[in-house]
XYZ file of C-alpha atoms in Angstrom:
527
model
C 6.910 22.548 -12.208
C 5.774 18.879 -10.235
C 2.362 17.132 -11.251
C 0.914 14.359 -9.791
C -2.414 13.798 -9.619
C -4.982 16.052 -7.156
C -4.177 14.780 -3.756
C -6.965 15.747 -1.288
C -6.552 18.069 1.619
C -7.649 15.851 4.106
C -4.528 13.598 2.537
C -2.509 15.825 4.059
C -3.299 17.050 6.935
C -3.096 15.553 10.338
C -6.540 15.103 12.006
C -7.940 13.671 15.124
C -11.736 12.230 15.739
C -12.857 10.583 18.959
C -13.825 6.960 18.710
C -17.303 7.645 18.085
C -16.480 9.137 15.126
C -14.450 6.742 13.643
C -16.834 3.904 14.183
C -19.510 6.122 13.103
C -17.236 6.136 9.629
C -17.297 2.196 9.326
C -20.750 1.812 8.961
C -20.315 3.778 5.459
C -21.814 2.367 3.105
C -18.684 3.102 -0.328
C -15.750 4.598 -0.462
C -15.302 7.486 -3.531
C -12.496 7.607 -5.308
C -11.215 10.668 -6.184
C -8.915 10.377 -9.721
C -10.251 9.739 -12.531
C -8.128 7.990 -14.824
C -8.603 8.168 -18.703
C -9.378 5.745 -20.669
C -6.452 4.898 -23.477
C -4.837 2.644 -25.262
C -1.723 -0.485 -23.986
C 1.520 0.850 -25.789
C 2.039 -3.003 -25.558
C -0.153 -6.173 -24.648
C 3.276 -8.015 -23.372
C 2.884 -10.853 -24.713
C 5.518 -12.425 -23.300
C 4.477 -11.900 -20.091
C 3.509 -15.101 -19.433
C 6.808 -15.770 -19.091
C 7.908 -13.528 -16.869
C 8.880 -14.691 -13.357
C 6.751 -14.579 -10.525
C 7.252 -13.176 -6.903
C 5.886 -15.465 -4.534
C 4.555 -18.489 -7.136
C 7.272 -21.602 -7.916
C 5.937 -20.381 -11.503
C 3.365 -19.812 -13.951
C 1.719 -23.065 -14.565
C 1.462 -23.085 -10.252
C -1.997 -22.699 -10.264
C -3.840 -25.043 -12.569
C -6.264 -23.515 -15.380
C -8.210 -25.391 -17.892
C -8.835 -24.885 -21.326
C -11.165 -23.024 -22.891
C -13.959 -23.943 -24.576
C -14.190 -23.820 -29.067
C -15.428 -21.100 -30.192
C -17.669 -23.371 -32.135
C -18.845 -25.297 -29.503
C -22.157 -24.845 -27.946
C -21.565 -23.618 -25.111
C -19.965 -20.950 -25.751
C -21.950 -19.624 -29.085
C -24.292 -19.352 -25.706
C -22.357 -16.711 -23.865
C -21.889 -14.977 -26.696
C -25.123 -14.871 -26.677
C -25.730 -13.703 -23.349
C -23.561 -11.935 -22.880
C -24.178 -9.612 -26.780
C -27.808 -8.487 -25.076
C -26.270 -7.663 -22.172
C -23.899 -5.113 -23.862
C -26.639 -4.418 -26.432
C -28.850 -3.041 -23.812
C -26.574 -1.037 -20.876
C -28.765 0.759 -17.891
C -27.082 3.955 -16.940
C -25.295 2.500 -13.362
C -24.311 -0.587 -15.782
C -22.387 3.037 -17.776
C -21.316 4.490 -14.720
C -19.376 0.971 -13.886
C -17.541 0.687 -17.524
C -16.819 3.915 -16.648
C -15.522 3.549 -13.163
C -12.915 0.868 -13.937
C -12.029 2.111 -17.739
C -9.457 0.058 -18.507
C -6.830 0.529 -15.860
C -8.719 -1.001 -12.397
C -5.676 -1.943 -10.461
C -5.100 1.626 -10.622
C -9.640 2.284 -8.959
C -8.169 -0.838 -6.831
C -5.565 1.150 -5.439
C -6.999 4.744 -3.995
C -10.098 2.166 -2.327
C -7.361 -0.056 -0.648
C -5.795 4.750 0.513
C -9.621 5.346 1.111
C -9.899 2.159 3.437
C -6.241 3.224 5.018
C -7.208 7.187 5.760
C -10.092 5.895 6.810
C -8.577 3.032 9.108
C -5.754 5.161 9.729
C -7.095 6.267 13.604
C -4.804 5.791 16.308
C -6.862 3.930 18.973
C -7.949 6.312 22.224
C -7.779 6.044 25.339
C -10.902 4.110 28.214
C -12.077 6.442 30.403
C -10.913 4.906 33.625
C -8.076 2.632 33.169
C -7.542 -0.612 33.407
C -5.770 -3.272 37.023
C -2.670 -2.298 35.444
C -2.815 1.696 34.291
C -3.454 1.353 30.714
C -5.978 2.718 29.050
C -5.659 2.100 25.703
C -7.005 -0.713 23.821
C -5.512 -2.689 20.961
C -6.938 -3.451 18.072
C -7.920 -7.524 17.824
C -8.496 -9.504 14.181
C -9.786 -11.807 16.255
C -12.312 -9.335 17.159
C -11.970 -6.426 14.393
C -16.464 -4.665 15.937
C -14.849 -4.112 19.384
C -12.899 -1.096 19.778
C -10.915 -0.295 18.767
C -12.248 -1.922 15.994
C -9.285 -3.785 13.489
C -7.757 -2.813 11.918
C -5.549 0.074 13.208
C -3.799 0.738 9.711
C -0.536 2.558 10.820
C 2.378 3.288 7.860
C 4.043 -0.336 8.915
C 0.291 -2.305 8.269
C -1.315 -0.079 5.687
C 2.941 -1.034 3.189
C 2.747 -4.616 4.518
C -1.026 -3.972 2.900
C -0.294 -3.079 -0.060
C 3.266 -4.944 -0.975
C 0.031 -8.300 -0.289
C -2.068 -7.263 -2.647
C -0.082 -5.865 -5.566
C 2.169 -8.404 -6.058
C -1.165 -11.353 -5.434
C -2.227 -9.135 -8.351
C 1.428 -9.048 -10.494
C 1.665 -13.056 -9.744
C -1.375 -13.335 -10.901
C -1.500 -11.908 -13.853
C 1.567 -13.741 -14.848
C -0.254 -16.989 -15.429
C -2.733 -15.408 -16.395
C -1.207 -14.209 -19.255
C 0.886 -17.792 -19.596
C -3.084 -18.732 -20.323
C -4.277 -16.159 -22.427
C -1.277 -17.811 -24.446
C -1.786 -21.089 -24.488
C -5.055 -20.878 -25.417
C -5.305 -18.070 -27.098
C -8.776 -18.267 -26.953
C -10.027 -14.315 -28.833
C -11.984 -11.446 -27.644
C -15.561 -12.202 -28.360
C -15.512 -8.972 -30.387
C -12.622 -10.364 -32.906
C -15.682 -13.472 -33.004
C -18.206 -11.553 -33.664
C -17.555 -7.512 -35.237
C -20.832 -7.139 -34.687
C -20.058 -7.885 -30.366
C -20.628 -4.319 -29.031
C -18.042 -3.363 -26.469
C -17.663 -0.242 -24.296
C -14.191 -0.243 -23.737
C -11.485 0.303 -25.890
C -10.181 -3.457 -28.597
C -7.422 -4.824 -28.210
C -6.054 -8.336 -29.600
C -4.873 -9.236 -26.145
C -6.468 -12.853 -26.166
C -9.524 -13.356 -23.943
C -8.857 -16.147 -21.166
C -8.935 -15.807 -18.484
C -10.350 -12.233 -17.740
C -7.804 -10.592 -16.488
C -10.405 -8.237 -15.053
C -11.883 -10.507 -12.923
C -8.246 -11.837 -12.186
C -8.104 -8.744 -10.663
C -10.927 -8.620 -8.944
C -10.571 -12.089 -7.293
C -7.913 -11.687 -5.363
C -8.361 -7.670 -4.774
C -11.624 -9.194 -2.510
C -9.373 -12.282 -0.352
C -6.365 -10.235 0.345
C -8.914 -6.851 1.268
C -11.148 -8.639 2.238
C -8.455 -10.260 5.179
C -7.172 -6.395 5.380
C -9.849 -4.449 5.843
C -13.089 -6.993 7.592
C -15.519 -4.137 8.171
C -15.126 -3.750 4.514
C -15.416 -7.151 3.476
C -19.325 -6.193 2.139
C -18.107 -3.739 0.346
C -15.195 -4.720 -1.120
C -16.548 -7.682 -2.509
C -19.691 -5.627 -4.402
C -16.568 -3.855 -5.776
C -15.574 -7.776 -7.218
C -18.527 -8.411 -8.237
C -19.371 -4.869 -10.170
C -15.436 -4.993 -12.011
C -16.284 -9.100 -12.929
C -19.756 -7.652 -14.167
C -18.158 -4.518 -16.624
C -16.462 -6.818 -18.331
C -19.397 -9.026 -19.345
C -21.288 -5.402 -19.827
C -18.226 -3.631 -22.001
C -18.848 -6.411 -24.674
C -14.431 -7.523 -23.808
C -14.970 -11.329 -21.990
C -17.942 -14.116 -22.215
C -19.127 -16.285 -18.619
C -16.127 -18.898 -19.464
C -13.582 -15.986 -19.528
C -14.121 -14.275 -16.174
C -15.754 -17.388 -14.268
C -11.457 -18.803 -14.618
C -10.210 -15.824 -14.596
C -11.863 -15.296 -10.930
C -11.102 -18.894 -10.217
C -6.560 -18.440 -11.219
C -7.576 -15.079 -8.544
C -8.717 -16.091 -5.213
C -6.250 -19.194 -6.013
C -3.106 -17.537 -6.103
C -4.814 -14.479 -3.659
C -4.784 -18.471 -0.578
C -1.249 -18.699 -1.852
C -0.220 -15.248 -1.319
C -2.825 -15.174 2.609
C -0.982 -18.917 3.138
C 2.141 -16.038 3.522
C 0.684 -13.997 5.502
C -0.389 -15.733 8.460
C 3.855 -16.511 9.013
C 4.814 -14.202 8.230
C 5.683 -12.497 11.813
C 3.333 -9.342 11.267
C 0.809 -11.342 14.252
C 3.277 -10.231 16.883
C 4.002 -7.045 16.214
C 1.874 -5.805 18.446
C 1.551 -7.115 21.940
C -2.167 -7.211 23.028
C -3.110 -4.470 26.195
C -2.135 -7.013 28.855
C 1.538 -7.184 27.152
C 2.395 -4.297 26.110
C 3.384 -2.600 29.179
C 6.519 -5.447 29.825
C 7.239 -5.662 26.351
C 8.055 -1.090 26.466
C 9.500 -1.374 29.550
C 11.803 -3.801 28.139
C 12.113 -1.690 25.155
C 13.811 1.212 27.719
C 15.343 -0.502 30.085
C 17.607 -1.848 26.920
C 18.578 1.309 25.498
C 19.244 2.947 28.832
C 21.551 0.601 30.053
C 22.784 0.276 26.529
C 23.102 3.498 25.165
C 21.691 6.145 27.747
C 18.592 7.105 26.395
C 15.357 5.958 25.846
C 12.185 6.765 24.747
C 8.633 7.884 25.671
C 4.762 9.298 24.577
C 3.724 12.485 25.538
C 0.418 12.024 25.848
C -1.822 12.518 28.283
C -3.482 9.572 29.371
C 0.308 8.640 28.087
C 0.291 5.226 26.268
C 2.251 2.090 27.076
C 3.674 1.048 24.239
C 4.841 1.870 20.675
C 3.214 1.815 17.016
C 4.031 -1.912 16.561
C 7.821 -2.738 18.546
C 8.135 -5.931 17.745
C 7.131 -5.352 13.206
C 11.172 -5.418 13.112
C 10.570 -8.769 13.374
C 8.032 -9.834 10.171
C 9.309 -11.398 7.246
C 10.427 -8.971 4.413
C 10.446 -10.481 0.760
C 14.844 -9.298 -0.637
C 16.173 -8.026 1.933
C 17.922 -11.196 4.049
C 18.996 -10.076 7.445
C 17.763 -6.879 9.081
C 19.863 -6.680 11.238
C 22.736 -6.749 8.645
C 21.570 -3.507 7.154
C 20.741 -1.145 10.670
C 22.104 1.840 10.408
C 24.561 2.989 13.543
C 23.632 4.824 16.058
C 23.549 7.824 16.227
C 24.447 10.834 18.603
C 24.642 10.776 22.237
C 21.933 13.460 23.690
C 24.355 16.192 24.700
C 26.876 15.334 21.624
C 28.051 18.236 19.814
C 26.503 15.964 16.657
C 23.024 15.978 18.092
C 23.677 20.213 19.314
C 24.436 20.965 16.428
C 20.928 19.082 14.930
C 19.064 20.399 17.776
C 19.783 23.675 16.130
C 18.698 23.403 12.954
C 15.935 22.792 14.272
C 14.952 26.086 16.492
C 15.765 27.272 13.076
C 12.746 25.827 11.982
C 10.795 26.562 14.562
C 11.560 30.225 15.151
C 11.652 31.259 10.933
C 9.540 28.356 8.805
C 8.691 29.191 5.225
C 6.105 28.994 3.387
C 7.660 26.582 1.600
C 9.013 24.770 3.823
C 5.497 25.513 5.737
C 4.047 23.437 2.818
C 5.758 20.362 2.118
C 6.065 19.449 5.885
C 2.390 19.961 5.624
C 1.906 18.121 2.118
C 3.807 14.473 3.108
C 2.440 15.258 6.438
C 0.123 11.836 5.886
C -0.596 10.941 9.713
C -3.693 10.465 11.627
C -6.897 9.966 8.289
C -4.489 9.941 6.016
C -4.126 7.057 2.831
C 0.057 7.165 4.717
C 3.662 7.612 3.182
C 3.377 4.878 1.448
C 0.269 5.845 -0.552
C 1.227 8.998 -0.957
C 3.934 7.067 -3.574
C 1.396 4.916 -4.643
C -0.338 7.357 -5.745
C 2.697 9.081 -6.935
C 3.324 6.105 -9.569
C -0.246 6.898 -10.988
C 1.393 9.491 -13.317
C 3.832 7.351 -14.279
C 2.074 4.695 -15.250
C -1.107 6.524 -16.628
C 1.517 7.950 -18.938
C 3.746 5.523 -20.238
C -0.425 4.079 -20.935
C 0.750 0.623 -18.942
C -1.543 -2.581 -19.758
C -2.372 -4.596 -16.162
C 0.201 -7.001 -16.189
C 2.649 -4.439 -15.819
C 0.991 -1.899 -14.396
C 1.246 -4.570 -11.386
C 5.139 -5.314 -11.626
C 5.132 -1.168 -10.561
C 3.363 -1.464 -7.180
C 4.030 -4.635 -6.485
C 7.628 -3.849 -6.379
C 6.655 -0.171 -5.397
C 4.480 -2.200 -2.533
C 7.516 -4.938 -1.698
C 10.268 -2.482 -1.377
C 8.937 0.005 0.784
C 7.464 -2.756 3.298
C 12.018 -3.823 3.492
C 12.115 -0.839 3.794
C 9.712 -0.466 6.668
C 10.491 -3.259 8.577
C 14.803 -1.340 8.543
C 13.380 1.145 9.846
C 11.252 -0.221 12.432
C 14.099 -2.329 13.732
C 16.208 -0.011 13.728
C 13.196 2.057 15.736
C 12.687 -0.280 18.522
C 16.517 -1.539 18.167
C 17.937 2.322 19.712
C 14.537 3.904 21.147
C 15.604 6.916 20.728
C 13.845 10.025 22.048
C 11.953 12.303 20.306
C 13.164 16.296 19.660
C 10.494 16.967 22.071
C 11.231 14.944 24.506
C 15.186 15.495 24.274
C 15.336 18.692 23.629
C 12.032 20.884 24.934
C 11.329 20.990 20.724
C 7.590 21.839 20.000
C 6.253 20.965 16.996
C 2.439 22.083 14.726
C 2.302 18.983 13.992
C 1.505 15.651 15.953
C 4.334 13.212 17.273
C 4.209 9.370 16.047
C 3.737 6.999 18.631
C 7.038 5.148 17.746
C 10.449 6.578 18.823
C 12.498 8.966 16.342
C 15.705 6.899 13.808
C 14.950 6.926 12.288
C 12.608 8.390 9.713
C 10.011 6.236 8.156
C 9.441 8.772 6.021
C 12.370 9.008 4.773
C 12.866 5.628 4.449
C 9.144 4.603 2.698
C 10.374 7.550 0.241
C 13.518 6.856 -0.634
C 12.693 3.132 -1.165
C 10.127 4.829 -3.238
C 11.930 6.905 -5.340
C 14.388 4.241 -6.309
C 11.855 1.264 -7.357
C 10.228 3.642 -9.598
C 13.464 5.761 -11.349
C 14.200 2.062 -12.172
C 11.605 1.340 -13.631
C 10.469 4.767 -14.805
C 14.149 7.074 -15.662
C 12.801 10.256 -17.445
C 10.648 10.638 -14.287
C 13.663 9.742 -11.119
C 15.178 13.320 -11.028
C 10.668 13.673 -9.899
C 10.945 11.525 -7.582
C 14.625 12.677 -6.019
C 12.710 15.715 -5.292
C 9.992 13.791 -3.805
C 12.273 11.373 -1.776
C 13.953 14.929 -0.669
C 10.027 17.099 -0.011
C 9.338 13.441 2.307
C 12.509 13.669 4.477
C 12.873 17.203 4.345
C 9.071 16.922 5.275
C 8.961 16.062 9.002
C 12.811 18.265 10.095
C 10.351 21.604 9.059
C 8.073 19.936 10.061
C 10.419 19.016 14.129
C 9.374 15.968 14.213
C 12.615 14.663 13.529
C 16.456 15.503 13.192
C 18.932 15.227 9.939
C 20.430 12.737 10.908
C 16.970 10.895 11.414
C 16.466 11.641 7.522
C 19.854 11.015 6.980
C 19.723 6.933 8.198
C 16.429 6.792 7.000
C 17.821 7.414 3.245
C 20.739 5.473 3.794
C 18.272 2.039 4.527
C 15.624 3.234 1.719
C 17.999 2.877 -0.287
C 19.478 0.271 0.539
C 15.658 -1.913 0.227
C 14.992 0.513 -3.367
C 18.107 -1.439 -5.080
C 17.255 -5.231 -3.875
C 13.834 -4.936 -5.136
C 15.461 -3.616 -7.812
C 17.891 -6.221 -8.324
C 15.907 -8.850 -8.141
C 13.373 -6.813 -11.215
C 15.803 -6.314 -13.205
C 16.126 -10.721 -12.751
C 12.325 -11.273 -13.446
C 11.987 -10.674 -17.676
C 9.983 -8.216 -18.463
C 12.831 -5.684 -18.930
């Protein structure tokens, strides 16, 4: 039996929520976590981690961090006394916060990102009346995030991009932190004063700059940018994590201040990339939407003899992120070069074979197949397929007792690899503009239809990219990852949302993008 950390039922079942409930959900003051990360000692400190190759920074010392005061200095001794006083008289809130963040706060931040994704993964609902162009639907805008529909709509391409920027920035920032930790080699407070009370496991890791502060600062900058309506909540969690470093006896204030400054500087480099990666053009504005989709449909009809259409009433005039295929990838030099060949012509023998398979599932679906379809649905109101895979990674990270630097490496390559797969998949979707089985063959589905073309499968693309990367990182778990990816791809056939050939093409794309990420990973100096 597969063993993964618990995934809530709400994340497995697509839900439909009207706009009034969505607006109300944006007012929630807090977002609970669902996974308890056990306290553990790191299997390795990766003392050479400061020499690993970052993904976006040009070097591990691109961001300068000044040398700290000597542990014998008056300034340090004053910081030590202040921290020791705090750590000696913890309130219940402080103790609970230490337990909440634990030894690996990156897992907690990833879950926060998952919950934010689920909160905003709600398709805009139609207006009561259409605009002058007959369009009932608005498009979220970062320029006016509080206007309906609120920004963002955290659909799968948005979700994986968010996690790619967040996790890759954490990786680069922690490589830099490890570089300065071992350059300056300031011992942890409990090493300089044996009477310092500690509430987390002691290690031999140098304390300057604080890794918790680096992690908190990166998360605050990146997630504030991705989820601006929840910036107060995000910033409060970042402040809490930095305080935990003091309350738990792990760091003095100058450790925390240096880590915060380093994290914010690295995050700024990533924000700069995000502003020029093409995402702002991925979802055309409301007035331009029908023109863009009409153009895509016309080209597909003229080139292939088919076109995709939205089946909702009222009909949405444009699919999700039709120009996402032009977003800048991380590892793939040319997205067009890895585009799968065309799907079978509608009505061809290969098409009819695929339709017959779907009709068979419509007539008779086993309990096991239905369970897989629901487990991997990851539709509206869920944390999306990419975040599903981040959650799967939790188990291997914890079982292998990874430190924060090595944890960041897992999330970084996992999410950048999946983002490249998403870019390739969306390029393929809108290049071929292939109709869904419900449209082309009248196949009924028990799960709502995604608002984008059928070929190729996003689930298969995300999942095989993820399984490829995670298998390289945790070879002992490779069989489980492969089984999960197979289930994820099959789930869309069981649900009659995708043809078998959609999933085959997505598998090919996912493996190609996953292998590209693995090739870079194997050359980063960490193995």
